[in-house]
Amino acid sequence: MDSHGQYGRRVGWTVVGTGIGPLLLAATREGLVNVVFHATGPVRDRALGRLASRLGAEPVEAPGSPLLAEAVRQVEAYFAGARRGFDLPLDWSLISGFNREVLRKLAAEVPYGSVVGYGDLAGRAGQPGAAQAVGTAMGANPLPVVVPCHRVVESHGGIGGFGGGLETKRKLLALEGVLPEPLF
């Protein structure tokens, strides 16, 4: 119970520097709940405001919390090429229905260094023909990088869209060896 006699969720956050720019990591008691790209100034502040609104609790900067400290360690190891996946508890409360189902399928079945087409992922989630809905789910992913929506590409060989920007998607795929490193 909080100081106003209300049952609220505690939300902690921190920012970690990476090869694709600063990432905001936010967590509840249940697990990592949000990862936000380009998390400086206004972007960070808007993300924290959205979290407060959606979760009913004002996020508190908490880089020393055990869950966030472990998340930072794993993110840094991933970007250093020393980690290929994440072993963190996840709080899926920001997403539901088909979007949650397809993101869980993605996290469980599309490993580091591989890609999957939107349509193929729709089929894996039991909804063949729902490629556009998969695209919507990827755009709604509250946990990018950790739940690797960057690994979802167009079936005809295109890179597809990405909430963090196409250059960020290219860098993540290059880090995982799917695309060649940019020449300059």
mmCIF file of C-alpha atoms in Angstrom:
data_model
loop_
_atom_site.group_PDB
_atom_site.id
_atom_site.type_symbol
_atom_site.label_atom_id
_atom_site.label_comp_id
_atom_site.label_asym_id
_atom_site.label_seq_id
_atom_site.Cartn_x
_atom_site.Cartn_y
_atom_site.Cartn_z
ATOM 1 C CA MET A 1 0.000 0.000 0.000
ATOM 2 C CA ASP A 2 1.325 3.447 -0.842
ATOM 3 C CA SER A 3 1.231 6.585 1.336
ATOM 4 C CA HIS A 4 -2.289 7.379 0.055
ATOM 5 C CA GLY A 5 -3.713 4.004 1.091
ATOM 6 C CA GLN A 6 -3.781 2.766 -2.517
ATOM 7 C CA TYR A 7 -2.396 -0.474 -3.865
ATOM 8 C CA GLY A 8 -0.046 0.603 -6.619
ATOM 9 C CA ARG A 9 2.692 -0.984 -8.635
ATOM 10 C CA ARG A 10 6.256 -0.007 -7.940
ATOM 11 C CA VAL A 11 8.044 0.905 -11.165
ATOM 12 C CA GLY A 12 11.803 1.452 -11.207
ATOM 13 C CA TRP A 13 13.878 2.604 -14.133
ATOM 14 C CA THR A 14 17.398 3.270 -15.324
ATOM 15 C CA VAL A 15 19.131 4.154 -18.576
ATOM 16 C CA VAL A 16 21.984 2.120 -20.059
ATOM 17 C CA GLY A 17 24.294 3.251 -22.848
ATOM 18 C CA THR A 18 24.569 0.847 -25.790
ATOM 19 C CA GLY A 19 25.931 0.660 -29.314
ATOM 20 C CA ILE A 20 22.527 1.843 -30.567
ATOM 21 C CA GLY A 21 22.190 4.692 -28.089
ATOM 22 C CA PRO A 22 20.713 4.937 -24.609
ATOM 23 C CA LEU A 23 18.012 2.426 -23.643
ATOM 24 C CA LEU A 24 15.565 3.054 -20.838
ATOM 25 C CA LEU A 25 14.895 -0.096 -18.846
ATOM 26 C CA ALA A 26 11.855 -0.136 -16.555
ATOM 27 C CA ALA A 27 10.782 -2.902 -14.198
ATOM 28 C CA THR A 28 8.004 -3.785 -11.797
ATOM 29 C CA ARG A 29 8.187 -6.394 -9.060
ATOM 30 C CA GLU A 30 7.079 -8.958 -11.663
ATOM 31 C CA GLY A 31 9.901 -8.246 -14.114
ATOM 32 C CA LEU A 32 11.222 -6.037 -16.870
ATOM 33 C CA VAL A 33 8.199 -4.180 -18.252
ATOM 34 C CA ASN A 34 9.563 -1.706 -20.801
ATOM 35 C CA VAL A 35 12.609 -0.981 -22.958
ATOM 36 C CA VAL A 36 12.690 2.349 -24.793
ATOM 37 C CA PHE A 37 15.091 3.401 -27.572
ATOM 38 C CA HIS A 38 16.864 6.779 -27.762
ATOM 39 C CA ALA A 39 16.111 7.440 -24.071
ATOM 40 C CA THR A 40 17.431 10.931 -23.508
ATOM 41 C CA GLY A 41 15.618 14.095 -22.439
ATOM 42 C CA PRO A 42 12.114 14.406 -23.869
ATOM 43 C CA VAL A 43 11.970 10.800 -25.163
ATOM 44 C CA ARG A 44 12.807 9.457 -21.697
ATOM 45 C CA ASP A 45 10.372 11.845 -20.002
ATOM 46 C CA ARG A 46 7.499 10.924 -22.364
ATOM 47 C CA ALA A 47 8.178 7.215 -21.831
ATOM 48 C CA LEU A 48 8.135 7.645 -18.046
ATOM 49 C CA GLY A 49 4.882 9.606 -18.293
ATOM 50 C CA ARG A 50 3.278 6.841 -20.373
ATOM 51 C CA LEU A 51 4.433 4.237 -17.856
ATOM 52 C CA ALA A 52 2.987 6.239 -14.952
ATOM 53 C CA SER A 53 -0.317 6.527 -16.779
ATOM 54 C CA ARG A 54 -0.536 2.888 -17.841
ATOM 55 C CA LEU A 55 0.746 1.283 -14.638
ATOM 56 C CA GLY A 56 -0.752 3.676 -12.098
ATOM 57 C CA ALA A 57 2.559 4.421 -10.394
ATOM 58 C CA GLU A 58 5.137 7.143 -10.821
ATOM 59 C CA PRO A 59 8.372 5.500 -12.036
ATOM 60 C CA VAL A 60 11.345 5.998 -9.714
ATOM 61 C CA GLU A 61 14.952 5.988 -10.885
ATOM 62 C CA ALA A 62 16.392 2.813 -9.358
ATOM 63 C CA PRO A 63 19.617 1.704 -11.074
ATOM 64 C CA GLY A 64 20.649 -0.280 -7.996
ATOM 65 C CA SER A 65 17.563 -2.468 -7.832
ATOM 66 C CA PRO A 66 18.600 -6.108 -8.270
ATOM 67 C CA LEU A 67 16.388 -6.670 -11.327
ATOM 68 C CA LEU A 68 17.511 -3.516 -13.129
ATOM 69 C CA ALA A 69 21.171 -4.072 -12.234
ATOM 70 C CA GLU A 70 20.929 -7.573 -13.734
ATOM 71 C CA ALA A 71 19.110 -6.236 -16.800
ATOM 72 C CA VAL A 72 21.871 -3.648 -17.333
ATOM 73 C CA ARG A 73 24.528 -6.356 -16.958
ATOM 74 C CA GLN A 74 22.812 -8.572 -19.537
ATOM 75 C CA VAL A 75 22.187 -5.707 -21.996
ATOM 76 C CA GLU A 76 25.830 -4.626 -21.770
ATOM 77 C CA ALA A 77 26.986 -8.221 -22.311
ATOM 78 C CA TYR A 78 24.669 -8.559 -25.324
ATOM 79 C CA PHE A 79 26.083 -5.420 -26.962
ATOM 80 C CA ALA A 80 29.632 -6.559 -26.157
ATOM 81 C CA GLY A 81 28.945 -9.792 -28.075
ATOM 82 C CA ALA A 82 29.253 -11.897 -24.917
ATOM 83 C CA ARG A 83 25.554 -12.770 -24.566
ATOM 84 C CA ARG A 84 23.114 -14.162 -27.127
ATOM 85 C CA GLY A 85 19.877 -14.016 -25.165
ATOM 86 C CA PHE A 86 18.301 -12.655 -22.044
ATOM 87 C CA ASP A 87 17.390 -14.508 -18.878
ATOM 88 C CA LEU A 88 15.201 -11.974 -17.101
ATOM 89 C CA PRO A 89 11.722 -12.152 -15.624
ATOM 90 C CA LEU A 90 9.343 -10.226 -17.881
ATOM 91 C CA ASP A 91 6.196 -8.334 -16.932
ATOM 92 C CA TRP A 92 3.868 -8.644 -19.933
ATOM 93 C CA SER A 93 1.187 -6.329 -18.506
ATOM 94 C CA LEU A 94 1.644 -3.620 -21.177
ATOM 95 C CA ILE A 95 0.503 -5.968 -23.948
ATOM 96 C CA SER A 96 -2.234 -8.556 -24.307
ATOM 97 C CA GLY A 97 -4.109 -10.855 -26.677
ATOM 98 C CA PHE A 98 -2.594 -11.794 -30.022
ATOM 99 C CA ASN A 99 0.195 -9.244 -29.621
ATOM 100 C CA ARG A 100 1.375 -10.892 -26.394
ATOM 101 C CA GLU A 101 1.033 -14.369 -27.867
ATOM 102 C CA VAL A 102 3.085 -13.559 -30.966
ATOM 103 C CA LEU A 103 5.797 -11.784 -28.927
ATOM 104 C CA ARG A 104 6.098 -14.771 -26.577
ATOM 105 C CA LYS A 105 6.385 -17.062 -29.613
ATOM 106 C CA LEU A 106 9.080 -14.792 -31.068
ATOM 107 C CA ALA A 107 11.063 -14.787 -27.816
ATOM 108 C CA ALA A 108 10.843 -18.570 -27.482
ATOM 109 C CA GLU A 109 11.436 -19.662 -31.082
ATOM 110 C CA VAL A 110 13.610 -17.162 -32.960
ATOM 111 C CA PRO A 111 17.153 -17.376 -31.608
ATOM 112 C CA TYR A 112 20.077 -15.003 -31.823
ATOM 113 C CA GLY A 113 21.524 -14.762 -35.327
ATOM 114 C CA SER A 114 18.350 -15.765 -37.143
ATOM 115 C CA VAL A 115 15.355 -14.009 -38.647
ATOM 116 C CA VAL A 116 11.742 -14.905 -39.321
ATOM 117 C CA GLY A 117 9.212 -13.480 -41.772
ATOM 118 C CA TYR A 118 6.072 -11.742 -40.554
ATOM 119 C CA GLY A 119 3.881 -14.386 -42.212
ATOM 120 C CA ASP A 120 5.908 -17.290 -40.836
ATOM 121 C CA LEU A 121 5.650 -15.886 -37.323
ATOM 122 C CA ALA A 122 1.886 -15.473 -37.793
ATOM 123 C CA GLY A 123 1.689 -19.162 -38.713
ATOM 124 C CA ARG A 124 3.761 -20.153 -35.687
ATOM 125 C CA ALA A 125 1.316 -18.200 -33.517
ATOM 126 C CA GLY A 126 -1.577 -20.166 -35.017
ATOM 127 C CA GLN A 127 -2.854 -17.362 -37.255
ATOM 128 C CA PRO A 128 -1.626 -18.024 -40.807
ATOM 129 C CA GLY A 129 -2.404 -15.052 -42.980
ATOM 130 C CA ALA A 130 -2.057 -12.557 -40.125
ATOM 131 C CA ALA A 131 1.258 -11.071 -41.266
ATOM 132 C CA GLN A 132 -0.033 -7.502 -40.913
ATOM 133 C CA ALA A 133 -1.231 -8.250 -37.381
ATOM 134 C CA VAL A 134 2.267 -9.526 -36.596
ATOM 135 C CA GLY A 135 3.653 -6.219 -37.862
ATOM 136 C CA THR A 136 1.295 -4.416 -35.503
ATOM 137 C CA ALA A 137 2.444 -6.636 -32.624
ATOM 138 C CA MET A 138 6.085 -5.876 -33.396
ATOM 139 C CA GLY A 139 5.320 -2.147 -33.374
ATOM 140 C CA ALA A 140 3.595 -2.512 -30.003
ATOM 141 C CA ASN A 141 6.441 -4.522 -28.432
ATOM 142 C CA PRO A 142 7.126 -2.934 -25.030
ATOM 143 C CA LEU A 143 10.358 -4.936 -24.646
ATOM 144 C CA PRO A 144 12.411 -4.478 -27.834
ATOM 145 C CA VAL A 145 15.906 -5.998 -27.937
ATOM 146 C CA VAL A 146 15.014 -8.328 -25.028
ATOM 147 C CA VAL A 147 12.007 -9.634 -26.984
ATOM 148 C CA PRO A 148 13.795 -9.487 -30.353
ATOM 149 C CA CYS A 149 11.330 -7.867 -32.768
ATOM 150 C CA HIS A 150 14.361 -6.754 -34.810
ATOM 151 C CA ARG A 151 14.582 -10.386 -35.986
ATOM 152 C CA VAL A 152 11.268 -10.148 -37.873
ATOM 153 C CA VAL A 153 11.703 -9.255 -41.549
ATOM 154 C CA GLU A 154 9.721 -9.221 -44.768
ATOM 155 C CA SER A 155 9.364 -12.540 -46.573
ATOM 156 C CA HIS A 156 10.646 -11.157 -49.873
ATOM 157 C CA GLY A 157 13.944 -10.120 -48.291
ATOM 158 C CA GLY A 158 13.152 -6.585 -47.148
ATOM 159 C CA ILE A 159 14.181 -5.502 -43.682
ATOM 160 C CA GLY A 160 10.680 -4.339 -42.693
ATOM 161 C CA GLY A 161 9.886 -1.571 -40.247
ATOM 162 C CA PHE A 162 11.168 -0.940 -36.759
ATOM 163 C CA GLY A 163 10.094 1.309 -33.893
ATOM 164 C CA GLY A 164 13.682 2.191 -33.051
ATOM 165 C CA GLY A 165 14.406 3.196 -36.647
ATOM 166 C CA LEU A 166 15.764 1.176 -39.554
ATOM 167 C CA GLU A 167 19.389 2.068 -38.790
ATOM 168 C CA THR A 168 18.935 0.650 -35.283
ATOM 169 C CA LYS A 169 17.417 -2.539 -36.735
ATOM 170 C CA ARG A 170 20.347 -2.876 -39.140
ATOM 171 C CA LYS A 171 22.849 -2.441 -36.289
ATOM 172 C CA LEU A 172 21.112 -5.092 -34.173
ATOM 173 C CA LEU A 173 21.016 -7.548 -37.077
ATOM 174 C CA ALA A 174 24.691 -6.813 -37.852
ATOM 175 C CA LEU A 175 25.584 -7.384 -34.183
ATOM 176 C CA GLU A 176 23.936 -10.805 -34.439
ATOM 177 C CA GLY A 177 25.716 -11.616 -37.713
ATOM 178 C CA VAL A 178 22.583 -11.558 -39.882
ATOM 179 C CA LEU A 179 23.686 -8.505 -41.878
ATOM 180 C CA PRO A 180 27.214 -7.375 -42.693
ATOM 181 C CA GLU A 181 28.643 -4.546 -40.608
ATOM 182 C CA PRO A 182 28.232 -1.175 -42.317
ATOM 183 C CA LEU A 183 31.333 -0.117 -44.229
ATOM 184 C CA PHE A 184 31.230 3.392 -42.767
#
